[in-house]
Coordinates of C-alpha atoms in Angstrom, one line a residue:
Chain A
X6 CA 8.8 -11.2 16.5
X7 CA 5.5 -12.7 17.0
X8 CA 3.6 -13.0 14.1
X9 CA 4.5 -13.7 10.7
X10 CA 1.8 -12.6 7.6
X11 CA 2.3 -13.6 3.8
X12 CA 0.3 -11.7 1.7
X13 CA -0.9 -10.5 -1.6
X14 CA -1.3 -6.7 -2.6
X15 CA -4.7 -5.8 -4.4
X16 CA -6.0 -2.6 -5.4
X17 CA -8.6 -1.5 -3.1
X18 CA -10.8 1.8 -3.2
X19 CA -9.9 3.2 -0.2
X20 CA -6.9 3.9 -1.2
X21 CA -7.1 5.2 -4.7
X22 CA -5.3 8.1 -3.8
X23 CA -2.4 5.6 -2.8
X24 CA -2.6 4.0 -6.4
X25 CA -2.7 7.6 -7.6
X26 CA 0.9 8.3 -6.2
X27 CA 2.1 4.8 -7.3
X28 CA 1.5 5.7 -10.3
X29 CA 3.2 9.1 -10.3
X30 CA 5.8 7.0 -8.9
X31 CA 6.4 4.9 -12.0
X32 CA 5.7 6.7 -14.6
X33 CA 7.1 10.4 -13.7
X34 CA 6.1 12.3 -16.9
X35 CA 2.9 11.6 -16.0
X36 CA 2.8 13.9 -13.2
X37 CA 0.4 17.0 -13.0
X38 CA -1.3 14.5 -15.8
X39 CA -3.2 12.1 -13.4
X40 CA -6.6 13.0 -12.9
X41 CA -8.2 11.9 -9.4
X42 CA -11.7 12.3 -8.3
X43 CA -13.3 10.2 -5.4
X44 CA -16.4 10.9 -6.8
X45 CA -15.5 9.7 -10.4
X46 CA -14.7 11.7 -13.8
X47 CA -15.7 10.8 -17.4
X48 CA -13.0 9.4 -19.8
X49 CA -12.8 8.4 -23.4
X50 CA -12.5 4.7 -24.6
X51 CA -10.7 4.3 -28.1
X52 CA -13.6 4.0 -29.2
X53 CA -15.3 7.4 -27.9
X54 CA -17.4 5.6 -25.6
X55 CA -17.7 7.5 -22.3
X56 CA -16.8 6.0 -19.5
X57 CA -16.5 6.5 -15.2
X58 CA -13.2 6.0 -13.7
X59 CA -11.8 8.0 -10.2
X60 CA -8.4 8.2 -11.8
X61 CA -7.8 9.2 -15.5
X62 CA -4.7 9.7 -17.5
X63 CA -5.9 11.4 -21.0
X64 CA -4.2 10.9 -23.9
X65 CA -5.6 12.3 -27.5
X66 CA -5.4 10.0 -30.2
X67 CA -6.3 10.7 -34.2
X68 CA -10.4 11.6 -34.1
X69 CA -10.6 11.8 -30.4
X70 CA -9.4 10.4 -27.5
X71 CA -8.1 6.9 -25.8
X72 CA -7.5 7.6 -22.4
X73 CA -6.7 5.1 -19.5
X74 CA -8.2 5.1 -16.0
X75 CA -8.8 3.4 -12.7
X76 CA -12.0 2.6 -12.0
X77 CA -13.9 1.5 -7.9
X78 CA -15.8 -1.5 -8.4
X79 CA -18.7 -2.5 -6.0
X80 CA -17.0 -5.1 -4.4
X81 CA -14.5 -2.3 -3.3
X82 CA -11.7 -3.0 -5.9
X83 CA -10.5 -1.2 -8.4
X84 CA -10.6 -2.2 -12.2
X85 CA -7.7 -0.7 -15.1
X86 CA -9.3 0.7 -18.1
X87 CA -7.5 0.2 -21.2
X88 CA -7.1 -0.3 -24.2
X89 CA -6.4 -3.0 -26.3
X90 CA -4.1 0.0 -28.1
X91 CA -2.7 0.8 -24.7
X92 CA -1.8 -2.7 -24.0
X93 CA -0.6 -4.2 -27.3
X94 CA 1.7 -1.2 -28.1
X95 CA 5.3 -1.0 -28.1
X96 CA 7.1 2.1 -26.9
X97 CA 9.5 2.0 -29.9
X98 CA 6.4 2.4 -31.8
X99 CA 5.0 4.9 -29.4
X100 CA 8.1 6.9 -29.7
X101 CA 8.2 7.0 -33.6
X102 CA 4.5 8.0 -33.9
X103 CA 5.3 10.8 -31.3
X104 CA 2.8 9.0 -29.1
X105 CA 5.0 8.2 -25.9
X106 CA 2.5 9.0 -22.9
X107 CA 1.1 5.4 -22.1
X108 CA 3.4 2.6 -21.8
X109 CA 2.7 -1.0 -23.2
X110 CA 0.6 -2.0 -20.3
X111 CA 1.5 -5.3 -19.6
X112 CA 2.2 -7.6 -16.4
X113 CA 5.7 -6.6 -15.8
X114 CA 3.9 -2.6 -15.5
X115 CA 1.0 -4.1 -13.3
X116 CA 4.0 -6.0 -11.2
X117 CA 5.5 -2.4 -10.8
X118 CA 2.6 -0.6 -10.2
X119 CA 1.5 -3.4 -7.7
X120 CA 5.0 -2.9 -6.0
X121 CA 4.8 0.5 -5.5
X122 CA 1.2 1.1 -4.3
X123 CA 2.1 -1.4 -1.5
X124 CA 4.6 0.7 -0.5
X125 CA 2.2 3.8 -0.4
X126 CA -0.4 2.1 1.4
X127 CA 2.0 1.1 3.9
X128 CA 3.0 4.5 4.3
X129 CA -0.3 5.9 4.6
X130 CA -1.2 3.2 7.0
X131 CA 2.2 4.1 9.3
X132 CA 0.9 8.4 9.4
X133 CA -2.4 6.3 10.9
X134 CA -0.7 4.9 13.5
X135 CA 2.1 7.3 13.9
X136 CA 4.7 5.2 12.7
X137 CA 7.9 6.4 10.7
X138 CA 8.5 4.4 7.6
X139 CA 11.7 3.4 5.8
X140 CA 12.6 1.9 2.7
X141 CA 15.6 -0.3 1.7
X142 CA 16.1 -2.6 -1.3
X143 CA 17.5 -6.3 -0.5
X144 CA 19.9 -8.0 -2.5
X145 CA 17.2 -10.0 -4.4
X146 CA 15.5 -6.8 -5.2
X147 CA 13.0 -7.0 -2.8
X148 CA 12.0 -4.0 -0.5
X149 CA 13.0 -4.4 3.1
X150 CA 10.1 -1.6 4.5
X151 CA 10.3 -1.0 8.4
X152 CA 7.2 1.1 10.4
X153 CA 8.9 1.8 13.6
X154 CA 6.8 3.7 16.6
X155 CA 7.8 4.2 20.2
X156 CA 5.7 2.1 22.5
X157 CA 2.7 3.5 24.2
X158 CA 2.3 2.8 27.9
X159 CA -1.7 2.0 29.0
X160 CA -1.3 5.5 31.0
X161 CA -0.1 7.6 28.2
X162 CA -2.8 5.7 26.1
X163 CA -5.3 6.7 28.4
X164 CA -4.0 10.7 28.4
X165 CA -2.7 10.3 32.0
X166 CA 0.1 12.3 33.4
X167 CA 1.0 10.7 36.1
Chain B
X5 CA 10.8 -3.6 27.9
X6 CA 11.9 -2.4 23.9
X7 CA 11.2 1.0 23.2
X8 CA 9.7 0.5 20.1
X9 CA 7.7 -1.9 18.0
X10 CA 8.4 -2.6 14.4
X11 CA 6.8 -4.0 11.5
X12 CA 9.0 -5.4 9.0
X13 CA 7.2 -5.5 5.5
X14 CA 9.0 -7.0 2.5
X15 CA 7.5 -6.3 -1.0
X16 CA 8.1 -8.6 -3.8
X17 CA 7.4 -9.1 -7.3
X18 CA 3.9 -8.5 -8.3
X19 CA 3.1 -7.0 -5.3
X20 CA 3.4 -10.3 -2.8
X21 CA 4.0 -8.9 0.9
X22 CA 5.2 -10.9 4.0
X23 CA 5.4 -9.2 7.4
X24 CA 6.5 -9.6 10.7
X25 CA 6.2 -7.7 13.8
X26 CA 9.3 -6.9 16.2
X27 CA 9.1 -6.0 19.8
X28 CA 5.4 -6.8 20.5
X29 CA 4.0 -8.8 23.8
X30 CA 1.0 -10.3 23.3
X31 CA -1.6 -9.6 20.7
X32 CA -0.7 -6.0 20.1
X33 CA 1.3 -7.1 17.1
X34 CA -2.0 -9.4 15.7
X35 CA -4.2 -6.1 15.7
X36 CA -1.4 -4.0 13.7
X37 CA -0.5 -6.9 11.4
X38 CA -3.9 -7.1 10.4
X39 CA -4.6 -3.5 10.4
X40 CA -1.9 -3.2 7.8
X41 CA -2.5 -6.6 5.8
X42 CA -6.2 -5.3 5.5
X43 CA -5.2 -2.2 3.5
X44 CA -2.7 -3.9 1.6
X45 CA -4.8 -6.5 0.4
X46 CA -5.5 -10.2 1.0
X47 CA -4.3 -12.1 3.6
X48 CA -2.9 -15.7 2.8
X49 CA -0.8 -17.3 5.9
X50 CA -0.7 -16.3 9.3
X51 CA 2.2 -18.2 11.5
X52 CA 2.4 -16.8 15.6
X53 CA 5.9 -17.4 16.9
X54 CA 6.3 -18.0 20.9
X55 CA 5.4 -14.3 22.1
X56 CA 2.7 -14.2 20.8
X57 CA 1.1 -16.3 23.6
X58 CA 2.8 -14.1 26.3
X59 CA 1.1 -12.1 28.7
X60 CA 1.5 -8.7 28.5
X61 CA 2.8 -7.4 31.9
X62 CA 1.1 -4.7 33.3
X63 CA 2.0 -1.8 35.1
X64 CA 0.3 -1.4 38.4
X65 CA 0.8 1.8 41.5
X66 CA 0.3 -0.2 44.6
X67 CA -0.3 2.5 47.0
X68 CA 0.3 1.2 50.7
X69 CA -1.9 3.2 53.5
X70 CA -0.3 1.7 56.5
X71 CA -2.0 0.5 59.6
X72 CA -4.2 -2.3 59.5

C-alpha cells in the first residue's frame, strides 16, 4: 500500500442517480416508486406546498399529498425533503393506519442510506476506471469493498502494439 | 511487478470511508485515491506509506545499431 485516506461520505449531485439506487437498496418496496429527474420534478409538502426535488418518492396522505424527495443544492449537495410526519412517525403506527410506505426517517435510516450510496458511488466510480468491485462484510459489520484492475503498461496506455 | 492494483475501501457507520491502495508505485495510487475520495465525499486524513515516494520504473527498448 501506499496511501492511506479516512474519509466522510456526503451526498453530492453528481451522483444522484447513485443515491437513487441506495435508496432502492434500503427500502425495496419502494422500487418502480422512486422518481428521478436530473432536471428536477415537482413534489407535495404536507402541507400542499409545491416543491423541486430531482428524486421524489410520493406518498398520498388524507386531503392531498406528503411526499419526500431529494433535492441538488447550489453548493453541489443534495438536501432530504421531509416531513416532520415523515420523520416523527413510527412504523407500528404507519402499519396500523395502512400507511407503511415512508419509514421513520431518522439518523440510524440516514446512517444506512449513507452506507449504501458509498457503496454505489464506489461502484460507479470502479465502471470509470474499469475496475471490478467486490463486496464483503467484516466482522464488526463494516464493508470490506475491493476495486481491483489489471495494470496498464505506458505502451498499452498509449494504444501501442508493440 | 503486481498484476493489478487495488483499492481497498472500508465503509462504516454513517457513511465514514477509509481507503488504501495495494500494488501502486509511485503516485498512481494518490490520483485514484483522490479520484474516488472526491466522489465519495470529503476528504479528512491523508497518510503516504514508504512507496509512495518510489520511483516508478520505466520501461525503455534500447535499440543497439552497431558500429561506432
Amino acid at each position: 500500500m501506499s496511501e492511506y485516506i479516512k474519509g466522510q461520505t456526503v451526498f453530492k449531485a453528481e451522483s444522484i442517480d447513485c443515491l437513487a439506487k441506495a435508496l432502492e437498496d434500503i427500502m425495496p418496496h419502494w422500487s418502480g416508486k422512486i422518481e428521478v429527474n436530473a432536471s428536477g420534478l415537482q413534489m407535495f409538502d404536507y402541507h400542499q406546498k409545491a416543491v423541486r426535488a430531482e428524486i421524489v418518492i410520493r406518498q398520498p396522505v388524507a386531503g392531498g399529498w406528503g411526499d419526500m424527495g431529494f433535492a441538488t443544492t447550489p453548493d453541489g449537495g443534495v438536501e432530504l425533503i421531509s416531513d416532520e410526519g415523515h420523520r416523527e412517525r413510527r412504523r407500528g403506527n404507519d402499519m396500523r393506519r395502512g400507511e407503511h410506505l415512508f419509514p421513520k426517517i431518522d439518523e440510524a435510516w440516514l446512517s444506512q442510506l449513507s452506507k449504501h450510496y458509498a457503496y454505489r458511488v464506489a461502484e460507479k466510480q470502479a465502471a470509470k476506471i474499469g475496475a471490478t468491485i467486490t463486496k464483503s462484510i467484516n466482522p464488526d459489520g463494516t464493508w470490506r469493498v475491493v476495486l481491483r484492475k489489471p495494470v496498464v503498461k505506458a505502451w498499452q496506455q498509449a494504444g501501442r502494439s508493440w | 511487478m503486481d498484476k493489478y492494483t487495488e483499492i481497498v475501501l472500508t465503509i462504516g457507520p454513517g457513511g465514514s470511508v477509509e481507503m488504501e491502495g495495494e500494488h501502486y508505485q509511485g503516485q498512481a495510487c494518490d490520483r485514484e485515491l483522490r479520484a474516488l475520495m472526491d466522489a465519495l465525499g470529503v476528504l479528512e486524513s491523508v497518510d503516504h506509506k514508504p512507496e509512495y515516494f518510489a520511483k516508478v520504473k520505466t520501461e525503455t527498448q534500447i535499440r543497439q545499431t552497431g558500429g561506432r
